[in-house]
Coordinates of C-alpha atoms in Angstrom, one line a residue:
M193 CA 64.2 -6.5 5.1
A194 CA 64.6 -2.8 5.4
A195 CA 66.9 -1.2 7.9
L196 CA 67.4 2.4 9.1
V197 CA 69.6 3.9 11.7
V198 CA 68.6 7.1 13.3
D199 CA 70.4 9.5 15.7
A200 CA 69.2 10.8 19.1
A201 CA 67.5 13.6 17.3
G202 CA 65.4 11.2 15.2
V203 CA 67.3 12.0 11.8
V204 CA 67.8 9.2 9.4
V205 CA 71.6 8.6 9.1
F206 CA 71.5 5.3 7.3
A207 CA 69.3 3.2 5.0
N208 CA 70.2 -0.2 3.5
E209 CA 69.1 -1.3 0.1
G210 CA 65.9 -2.7 1.4
A211 CA 65.0 0.6 3.1
R212 CA 65.9 2.5 0.0
D213 CA 63.7 0.3 -2.0
L214 CA 60.8 0.5 0.4
F215 CA 61.0 4.3 0.7
A216 CA 62.0 4.9 -3.0
F217 CA 65.2 7.0 -2.5
D218 CA 68.7 6.5 -3.9
E219 CA 70.4 8.3 -1.0
V220 CA 69.2 9.2 2.3
P221 CA 67.9 12.8 2.0
P222 CA 69.6 15.2 4.4
D223 CA 67.9 15.8 7.7
L224 CA 65.1 13.3 7.0
A225 CA 63.0 12.8 10.0
I226 CA 62.1 9.2 11.0
S227 CA 58.6 10.4 11.8
A228 CA 58.0 11.2 8.1
L229 CA 58.4 7.4 7.5
L230 CA 57.0 6.1 10.7
P231 CA 54.0 8.6 11.8
D232 CA 53.7 6.7 15.1
W233 CA 57.3 7.4 16.1
P234 CA 58.5 7.0 18.8
L235 CA 57.2 3.6 19.1
Q236 CA 55.9 2.1 22.4
A237 CA 57.5 -1.2 22.2
T238 CA 60.8 -2.8 20.8
V239 CA 58.6 -5.1 18.6
S240 CA 55.3 -3.8 17.3
H241 CA 53.0 -3.5 14.3
A242 CA 53.3 0.0 13.0
L243 CA 52.1 2.1 10.1
V244 CA 54.7 3.0 7.5
V245 CA 54.6 5.5 4.7
A246 CA 56.2 3.8 1.7
G247 CA 57.9 5.6 -1.3
D248 CA 54.7 5.4 -3.3
G249 CA 52.6 7.2 -0.6
D250 CA 50.9 4.0 0.4
R251 CA 50.3 3.3 4.0
R252 CA 50.9 -0.2 5.2
N253 CA 51.2 -2.1 8.4
C254 CA 54.7 -3.6 9.0
Q255 CA 56.4 -5.5 11.8
V256 CA 58.9 -3.1 13.4
R257 CA 61.9 -4.0 15.7
V258 CA 63.7 -1.3 17.5
T259 CA 67.2 -1.6 19.0
T260 CA 69.1 1.4 20.6
W261 CA 72.8 1.7 21.6
R262 CA 75.3 4.2 22.6
S263 CA 78.3 5.0 20.3
A264 CA 81.2 7.1 21.3
S265 CA 79.6 10.2 20.2
D266 CA 75.8 9.7 20.1
V267 CA 72.9 7.5 20.9
L268 CA 71.8 5.5 17.8
T269 CA 68.7 3.5 17.1
A270 CA 68.4 0.6 14.5
I271 CA 65.0 0.1 13.1
L272 CA 64.2 -3.1 11.2
I273 CA 61.1 -3.0 9.2
E274 CA 59.4 -6.2 7.7
P275 CA 56.4 -5.6 5.4
E276 CA 53.5 -8.0 6.1
N277 CA 52.6 -10.1 3.1
Q278 CA 49.2 -10.1 1.6
E279 CA 48.1 -13.4 3.3
R280 CA 49.0 -12.1 6.6
Q281 CA 47.2 -8.9 6.0
A282 CA 44.2 -10.7 4.9
A283 CA 44.2 -12.9 8.0
V284 CA 44.5 -9.9 10.2
A285 CA 41.7 -8.1 8.2
A286 CA 39.5 -11.3 8.5
R287 CA 40.2 -11.6 12.2
D288 CA 39.3 -8.0 12.9
A289 CA 36.1 -8.4 10.8
N290 CA 35.2 -11.5 12.7
L291 CA 35.8 -9.7 16.0
R292 CA 33.7 -6.8 14.9
L293 CA 30.9 -9.1 13.7
R294 CA 30.9 -11.1 16.9
Y295 CA 30.7 -7.8 18.7
V296 CA 27.8 -6.7 16.7
I297 CA 25.7 -9.9 17.1
E298 CA 26.3 -10.0 20.9
M299 CA 24.7 -6.5 20.9
L300 CA 21.6 -7.6 19.1
P301 CA 18.5 -8.4 21.4
E302 CA 17.6 -11.5 19.3
A303 CA 19.4 -14.9 19.1
V304 CA 21.5 -14.9 16.0
C305 CA 23.6 -17.6 14.3
V306 CA 25.9 -17.4 11.1
F307 CA 26.4 -20.4 8.7
D308 CA 28.7 -20.9 5.8
A309 CA 27.8 -22.0 2.2
N310 CA 27.8 -25.6 3.4
D311 CA 25.4 -24.9 6.2
R312 CA 28.0 -25.1 8.9
Y313 CA 28.1 -23.1 11.9
V314 CA 30.4 -20.1 11.8
L315 CA 29.6 -18.1 15.0
W316 CA 26.6 -17.5 17.2
N317 CA 25.7 -15.1 20.1
E318 CA 25.2 -15.9 23.8
K319 CA 21.5 -15.6 23.3
Y320 CA 21.3 -18.3 20.9
A321 CA 23.3 -20.6 23.3
E322 CA 20.9 -19.6 26.1
L323 CA 17.9 -20.4 24.0
Y324 CA 19.0 -23.9 23.0
P325 CA 20.7 -25.3 26.2
D326 CA 20.4 -28.8 24.8
I327 CA 22.8 -28.1 22.0
A328 CA 25.0 -25.5 23.6
G329 CA 27.7 -27.9 24.3
H330 CA 27.8 -29.3 20.9
L331 CA 28.2 -25.9 19.1
K332 CA 31.5 -25.6 17.4
P333 CA 32.6 -23.8 14.1
G334 CA 32.4 -26.1 11.3
T335 CA 29.5 -28.2 12.8
A336 CA 26.6 -28.9 10.4
F337 CA 23.2 -27.3 11.1
E338 CA 21.5 -30.6 10.2
D339 CA 23.7 -32.5 12.7
I340 CA 22.8 -30.1 15.5
L341 CA 19.1 -30.6 14.8
K342 CA 19.5 -34.4 15.1
I343 CA 21.4 -34.0 18.2
S344 CA 18.6 -31.8 19.7
L345 CA 15.8 -34.2 18.5
A346 CA 17.8 -37.3 20.1
S347 CA 18.2 -35.5 23.4
G348 CA 14.6 -35.3 24.2
R349 CA 15.1 -31.8 25.5
M350 CA 14.3 -29.8 22.4
P351 CA 12.7 -26.6 23.2
E352 CA 10.3 -26.7 20.2
V353 CA 7.1 -28.6 20.2
V354 CA 7.6 -31.3 17.6
G355 CA 5.3 -34.1 16.4
D356 CA 6.8 -36.4 13.8
K357 CA 10.6 -35.9 14.2
D358 CA 11.6 -37.1 10.6
I359 CA 8.9 -35.0 8.9
W360 CA 9.8 -32.0 11.1
L361 CA 13.5 -32.4 10.3
R362 CA 12.9 -32.5 6.6
Q363 CA 10.4 -29.5 6.6
R364 CA 12.9 -27.6 8.7
M365 CA 15.9 -28.1 6.4
R366 CA 13.8 -27.4 3.3
K367 CA 12.8 -24.1 4.7
F368 CA 16.3 -23.4 5.9
R369 CA 17.8 -23.7 2.4
Q370 CA 15.2 -21.3 1.0
P371 CA 16.5 -17.8 0.0
V372 CA 14.2 -16.3 2.7
S373 CA 12.2 -18.5 5.2
Q374 CA 10.0 -17.3 8.0
E375 CA 7.9 -19.5 10.2
E376 CA 6.4 -19.4 13.8
Q377 CA 7.4 -22.2 16.3
Q378 CA 5.8 -22.8 19.6
L379 CA 8.0 -23.9 22.5
R380 CA 7.3 -26.4 25.1
D381 CA 7.2 -23.8 27.9
G382 CA 4.4 -21.9 25.9
R383 CA 6.6 -19.2 24.4
W384 CA 6.6 -18.6 20.7
L385 CA 9.6 -18.0 18.4
R386 CA 9.8 -16.7 14.9
H387 CA 12.4 -18.3 12.9
D388 CA 13.9 -15.8 10.2
D389 CA 16.5 -17.4 8.0
R390 CA 18.0 -15.6 5.1
R391 CA 20.7 -16.6 2.5
T392 CA 23.6 -14.3 1.9
P393 CA 25.3 -13.7 -1.5
D394 CA 28.1 -16.0 -0.9
G395 CA 25.7 -19.0 -0.1
G396 CA 25.9 -18.8 3.6
A397 CA 22.9 -17.9 5.9
I398 CA 22.0 -15.8 8.8
G399 CA 19.3 -17.0 11.2
M400 CA 17.4 -15.0 13.8
R401 CA 15.3 -16.3 16.4
I402 CA 12.9 -13.7 17.9
D403 CA 10.7 -14.2 20.8
I404 CA 7.2 -13.2 19.8
S405 CA 5.3 -14.6 22.9
E406 CA 3.9 -11.1 23.9
L407 CA 2.9 -10.5 20.2
K408 CA 1.1 -13.9 20.1
Q409 CA -0.6 -13.2 23.5
R410 CA -1.8 -9.9 22.1
E411 CA -3.0 -11.4 18.8
E412 CA -4.9 -14.1 20.9
W413 CA -6.5 -11.5 23.1
L414 CA -7.5 -9.4 20.0
S415 CA -8.8 -12.5 18.3
Q416 CA -10.9 -13.4 21.3
L417 CA -12.2 -9.9 21.6
F418 CA -13.1 -9.9 17.9
D419 CA -14.7 -13.3 17.9
A420 CA -16.4 -13.1 21.2
N421 CA -17.8 -9.6 20.6
P422 CA -21.6 -9.9 20.6
M423 CA -21.7 -7.0 17.9
P424 CA -21.4 -8.4 14.4
M425 CA -17.9 -7.2 13.1
L426 CA -16.3 -7.5 9.6
L427 CA -12.7 -6.8 8.5
C428 CA -12.5 -5.5 5.0
D429 CA -10.0 -4.6 2.4
G430 CA -9.9 -0.8 2.2
T431 CA -9.7 -0.9 -1.7
S432 CA -11.7 -3.8 -2.8
L433 CA -14.1 -3.9 0.1
D434 CA -13.7 -7.7 0.1
I435 CA -14.6 -9.2 3.4
L436 CA -11.4 -10.8 5.1
Q437 CA -12.7 -11.7 8.3
A438 CA -16.0 -12.0 10.2
N439 CA -16.7 -12.8 13.8
R440 CA -19.2 -15.4 15.1
A441 CA -21.9 -12.8 15.7
A442 CA -21.6 -11.6 12.0
L443 CA -22.0 -15.1 10.8
D444 CA -25.1 -15.6 13.0
F445 CA -26.6 -12.3 12.1
Y446 CA -26.3 -12.5 8.4
G447 CA -26.9 -16.4 8.4
F448 CA -24.4 -17.1 5.7
D449 CA -21.6 -19.6 6.0
A450 CA -17.9 -18.4 6.1
V451 CA -17.3 -19.4 2.6
T452 CA -20.1 -17.3 1.2
L453 CA -19.4 -14.4 3.5
F454 CA -15.7 -14.3 2.7
S455 CA -16.5 -14.2 -1.2
S456 CA -18.6 -11.1 -0.7
R457 CA -17.9 -7.4 -0.5
A458 CA -18.8 -5.2 2.4
C459 CA -21.6 -3.5 0.4
D460 CA -23.1 -6.8 -1.0
M461 CA -25.6 -7.1 2.1
H462 CA -27.1 -3.8 1.4
V463 CA -30.3 -3.4 -0.5
E464 CA -29.8 -2.6 -4.2
S465 CA -30.8 1.1 -3.8
E466 CA -28.1 1.8 -1.2
A467 CA -25.2 -0.6 -2.1
E468 CA -23.4 1.7 -4.5
R469 CA -23.9 4.8 -2.0
F470 CA -22.4 2.8 0.9
A471 CA -19.4 1.5 -1.0
A472 CA -18.6 5.0 -2.2
A473 CA -18.8 6.2 1.4
L474 CA -16.3 3.6 2.5
L475 CA -13.9 4.3 -0.3
E476 CA -13.8 7.9 0.4
L477 CA -13.4 7.5 4.1
E478 CA -10.3 9.3 5.5
G479 CA -10.7 8.5 9.2
D480 CA -13.1 6.7 11.6
C481 CA -16.7 7.0 11.0
E482 CA -19.5 7.2 13.7
A483 CA -22.7 5.7 12.6
R484 CA -25.3 8.2 11.9
T485 CA -27.0 6.7 8.7
V486 CA -29.6 4.1 9.1
W487 CA -28.8 1.5 6.3
R488 CA -31.0 -1.3 5.0
Q489 CA -29.4 -4.7 4.7
R490 CA -30.8 -8.2 3.5
I491 CA -29.7 -11.3 5.3
A492 CA -29.6 -14.9 4.1
D493 CA -33.3 -15.7 4.5
G494 CA -34.2 -12.5 2.5
S495 CA -35.6 -10.5 5.4
E496 CA -34.6 -6.8 5.7
R497 CA -32.6 -5.5 8.6
H498 CA -32.1 -1.7 9.6
V499 CA -28.4 -1.2 10.7
L500 CA -26.1 1.4 12.0
V501 CA -22.4 0.9 10.7
Y502 CA -19.4 1.9 12.8
V503 CA -16.2 2.1 10.8
R504 CA -12.6 2.2 12.0
L505 CA -9.8 2.8 9.5
L506 CA -6.7 0.6 10.2
H507 CA -3.4 0.2 8.6
E508 CA -1.4 -3.1 8.1
G509 CA 1.9 -1.8 6.7
L510 CA 1.0 -0.2 3.5
E511 CA -2.5 -2.1 3.4
R512 CA -5.7 -0.1 4.1
R513 CA -8.2 -2.1 6.2
L514 CA -11.8 -1.2 7.5
L515 CA -13.2 -2.6 10.6
L516 CA -17.0 -2.5 10.5
T517 CA -19.2 -3.0 13.5
I518 CA -22.9 -3.4 12.7
A519 CA -25.7 -2.5 15.1
D520 CA -29.0 -4.0 14.3
V521 CA -31.7 -1.2 15.1
S522 CA -34.5 -3.0 13.4
D523 CA -36.4 -3.2 16.5
R524 CA -35.9 0.4 17.2
I525 CA -36.8 1.4 13.7
L526 CA -40.0 -0.6 13.9
A527 CA -41.0 0.7 17.3
E528 CA -40.4 4.2 16.1
A529 CA -42.6 3.6 13.0
E530 CA -45.2 2.1 15.2
A531 CA -45.1 4.9 17.6
N532 CA -45.6 7.4 14.7
R533 CA -48.3 5.2 13.3
L534 CA -50.1 5.2 16.8
A535 CA -49.6 9.0 17.1
A536 CA -51.5 9.5 13.8
H537 CA -54.0 6.7 14.2
D538 CA -57.0 5.7 16.2
M539 CA -55.9 2.9 18.5
L540 CA -59.4 1.3 18.5
T541 CA -60.1 1.2 14.9
G542 CA -56.7 1.7 13.3
L543 CA -58.2 4.5 11.2
P544 CA -56.2 7.9 10.8
N545 CA -57.2 10.1 13.7
R546 CA -58.2 13.7 13.9
M547 CA -54.6 15.2 13.7
C548 CA -53.8 13.0 10.8
F549 CA -56.8 13.9 8.9
Y550 CA -56.5 17.6 9.3
K551 CA -52.8 17.4 8.2
A552 CA -53.9 15.4 5.1
L553 CA -56.5 17.9 4.4
S554 CA -54.2 20.8 4.7
E555 CA -51.6 19.2 2.3
A556 CA -54.4 18.2 -0.1
L557 CA -55.7 21.9 -0.3
K558 CA -52.1 23.1 -0.7
T559 CA -51.3 20.7 -3.5
S560 CA -54.6 21.2 -5.4
G561 CA -55.1 24.8 -4.9
G562 CA -58.6 24.0 -3.4
K563 CA -59.7 22.3 -6.6
G564 CA -61.5 18.9 -6.4
I565 CA -61.5 18.5 -2.6
A566 CA -64.5 17.3 -0.6
V567 CA -64.9 16.5 3.0
F568 CA -67.5 14.1 4.5
C569 CA -68.5 14.2 8.2
L570 CA -70.3 11.1 9.3
D571 CA -72.1 10.4 12.4
L572 CA -73.8 7.1 13.5
D573 CA -77.5 7.0 14.2
G574 CA -78.7 4.9 16.9
F575 CA -75.3 4.1 18.4
K576 CA -75.9 5.3 21.9
P577 CA -78.5 2.5 22.8
V578 CA -75.8 0.0 21.9
N579 CA -73.4 1.2 24.6
D580 CA -76.3 1.5 27.1
T581 CA -77.7 -1.9 26.3
F582 CA -74.5 -4.0 25.7
G583 CA -71.8 -2.1 27.3
H584 CA -68.9 -0.2 26.0
A585 CA -66.8 -3.2 25.2
A586 CA -69.8 -4.3 22.7
G587 CA -69.7 -0.7 21.5
D588 CA -66.1 -0.8 20.6
E589 CA -66.5 -3.9 18.7
V590 CA -69.4 -2.2 16.7
L591 CA -67.1 0.7 16.0
K592 CA -64.4 -1.6 14.6
M593 CA -66.9 -3.1 12.2
V594 CA -68.2 0.4 11.3
A595 CA -64.6 1.3 10.4
E596 CA -64.3 -1.8 8.1
R597 CA -67.6 -1.0 6.3
L598 CA -66.6 2.8 5.7
R599 CA -63.3 1.6 4.3
G600 CA -65.0 -0.5 1.8
A601 CA -67.6 2.2 0.8
A602 CA -65.1 5.0 0.6
R603 CA -63.5 3.5 -2.5
E604 CA -59.8 4.0 -1.3
H605 CA -60.4 7.6 -0.2
M606 CA -59.1 8.4 3.3
V607 CA -61.5 7.4 6.1
A608 CA -60.6 8.9 9.5
R609 CA -62.2 8.6 13.0
L610 CA -62.6 12.1 14.5
G611 CA -63.7 10.8 18.0
G612 CA -66.7 8.9 19.6
D613 CA -69.1 7.8 16.8
E614 CA -67.9 10.6 14.4
F615 CA -66.0 9.8 11.2
A616 CA -64.8 11.6 8.4
I617 CA -63.7 11.0 4.6
L618 CA -61.4 13.1 2.6
M619 CA -61.8 12.9 -1.2
E620 CA -59.4 14.3 -3.6
A621 CA -60.1 14.9 -7.3
A622 CA -63.7 14.7 -6.3
D623 CA -66.2 15.4 -9.3
G624 CA -69.2 13.4 -10.0
N625 CA -68.5 10.6 -7.5
I626 CA -69.4 12.5 -4.3
G627 CA -73.0 11.2 -4.4
D628 CA -72.0 7.7 -5.2
V629 CA -69.5 7.6 -2.2
A630 CA -72.2 9.1 0.1
R631 CA -74.9 6.7 -0.9
G632 CA -72.4 3.8 -0.8
C633 CA -71.7 4.6 2.8
I634 CA -75.4 4.6 3.7
A635 CA -75.9 1.4 1.9
A636 CA -73.1 -0.2 3.9
F637 CA -75.3 0.1 7.1
K638 CA -78.4 -1.6 5.7
S639 CA -77.4 -5.0 6.9
S640 CA -77.4 -5.5 10.6
F641 CA -74.4 -5.7 13.1
F642 CA -74.3 -8.7 15.4
I643 CA -73.4 -8.5 19.1
G644 CA -73.3 -11.8 20.7
G645 CA -75.6 -13.3 18.1
V646 CA -78.0 -10.4 18.5
A647 CA -78.8 -8.2 15.4
V648 CA -78.4 -4.5 15.9
D649 CA -79.3 -2.0 13.3
I650 CA -77.4 1.3 13.1
G651 CA -77.8 3.9 10.4
I652 CA -75.4 6.9 9.4
S653 CA -75.9 10.5 8.5
I654 CA -73.5 12.4 6.2
G655 CA -72.7 16.1 5.6
V656 CA -70.5 17.0 2.6
S657 CA -68.5 20.2 1.7
S658 CA -66.5 20.6 -1.5
S659 CA -64.8 23.1 -3.7
P660 CA -63.8 25.6 -1.0
E661 CA -63.8 29.3 -1.7
D662 CA -60.5 31.1 -2.1
G663 CA -58.5 31.4 1.0
Q664 CA -60.9 28.8 2.9
N665 CA -58.9 26.7 5.1
G666 CA -59.5 23.0 6.2
E667 CA -61.2 23.8 9.5
A668 CA -63.8 26.0 7.6
L669 CA -64.3 23.1 5.1
V670 CA -64.9 20.7 8.0
Q671 CA -67.4 23.1 9.7
E672 CA -69.5 23.3 6.5
A673 CA -69.6 19.6 6.2
D674 CA -70.5 19.4 9.9
R675 CA -73.5 21.9 9.5
A676 CA -74.6 19.8 6.5
L677 CA -74.5 16.7 8.8
Y678 CA -77.0 18.3 11.2
Q679 CA -79.3 19.1 8.3
A680 CA -79.1 15.5 7.3
K681 CA -79.9 14.4 10.8
A682 CA -82.8 17.0 11.0
S683 CA -84.1 15.5 7.6
G684 CA -84.8 12.2 9.2
R685 CA -81.3 10.6 9.6
N686 CA -79.7 7.8 7.5
T687 CA -79.3 10.3 4.6
W688 CA -76.7 12.8 3.4
R689 CA -76.7 16.6 2.6
M690 CA -74.4 18.8 0.6
A691 CA -73.3 22.0 2.4
A692 CA -75.5 25.2 1.8
S693 CA -72.5 27.1 0.2
V694 CA -71.9 24.2 -2.2
R695 CA -75.5 24.3 -3.3
R696 CA -75.4 28.1 -3.7
R697 CA -72.4 27.9 -6.0
A698 CA -74.0 25.2 -7.9
V699 CA -77.3 27.4 -8.4
S700 CA -75.1 30.3 -9.3
R701 CA -73.4 28.3 -12.0
R702 CA -76.7 27.1 -13.4
M703 CA -78.1 30.7 -13.5
K704 CA -75.1 31.8 -15.5

């Protein structure tokens, strides 16, 4: 044991052999202050643990006893220093570390327990004991984890929902002994816990019990919103475009079973001409996408659907996800197409109407430069008596039959109804077949029309204009054909005539 004596001024006046060994001096240096050896001097108690600066400069904790007495000339203090051995130091360090660890785990919001390499309890926080009141009274350092589980199972008050106890115990211990184990466990009161157990390098384990009830509730709400949504929805991998999830509406819409759909990519339902473009658009997506493009998809029965696709870009950790919401707009597209068709077609006969005819004529003149274009104006002969005798409903039925006969006689050229009993034919690349088509139309009316079993004969007069002059527009071409039509009617009806300008050009060419 080292012994020092200091005077009232705090100067060392004596050092025994133990002190000289501890502080590494042969003789006490003159005017050596005790504070150089004991930085905490003066000490607050007669017996205490104090920091000592040894001769090698090392600072160590020592047990120090202090005794003071008065001599004839001064007040002297004896200081006895006993260096702590390594085991004692290690025990103190371990105790301090344990206290710090306990302080830390008590601060954590989760229930925490610590085990040694033999799966025995070392320490746990208050939240852990509160979570498992059925075993709180049995928790002691050194108690085996498996024994605690058995006690809990036997108590009948175990918080977890357990089916077969033996199977549950074996599975729980197998997972607990893995390097990392995570599982979700439902409690009897409806709450959910996540068990997170991890092995430490020394073979021990740290377990955390995290209340995830609110998270599970949100997941359940989101799942219900996803699955119950009336709009078809697909969750896809943002890189491979593999379909990861589909709600009930998507399965019903596409008509595939879940196995087939989950083995597909988001672009696989698109028609072949659009699949690659749709996939590229998804892969290049950098944010949410509002649907603007109408895509065509095929469903399980092979039919085609027109859809709008709304896309939301999601992130699960580092993973990129795409949430696709599909809006079936097939009915709207078909309705728009039908509206466009009706706007350009005669509602009674289904033939192109006047507007559609003039548009087609204008485009034909522009494309051909006026070469090889012919216009037929046709008017029924003897149709008015049909309306007067049988009524307009019967007249409408006759007009439908007229339309069918003209379609057949026009040889795939455009037939239009300009109004009333007036019709028109637009021929492109017309050369020597003008007469054939005109005669074919007249021939189509040789057989009678039957109204309620009564035969009705109707004829047709035709005027034709072709090869317009430079700068001549479609309206002028129709007017020429119309004038030729009246010439046909004046010639006895049920015949056809070529426009005078066409005849003049033909005579001119022959004279040349």
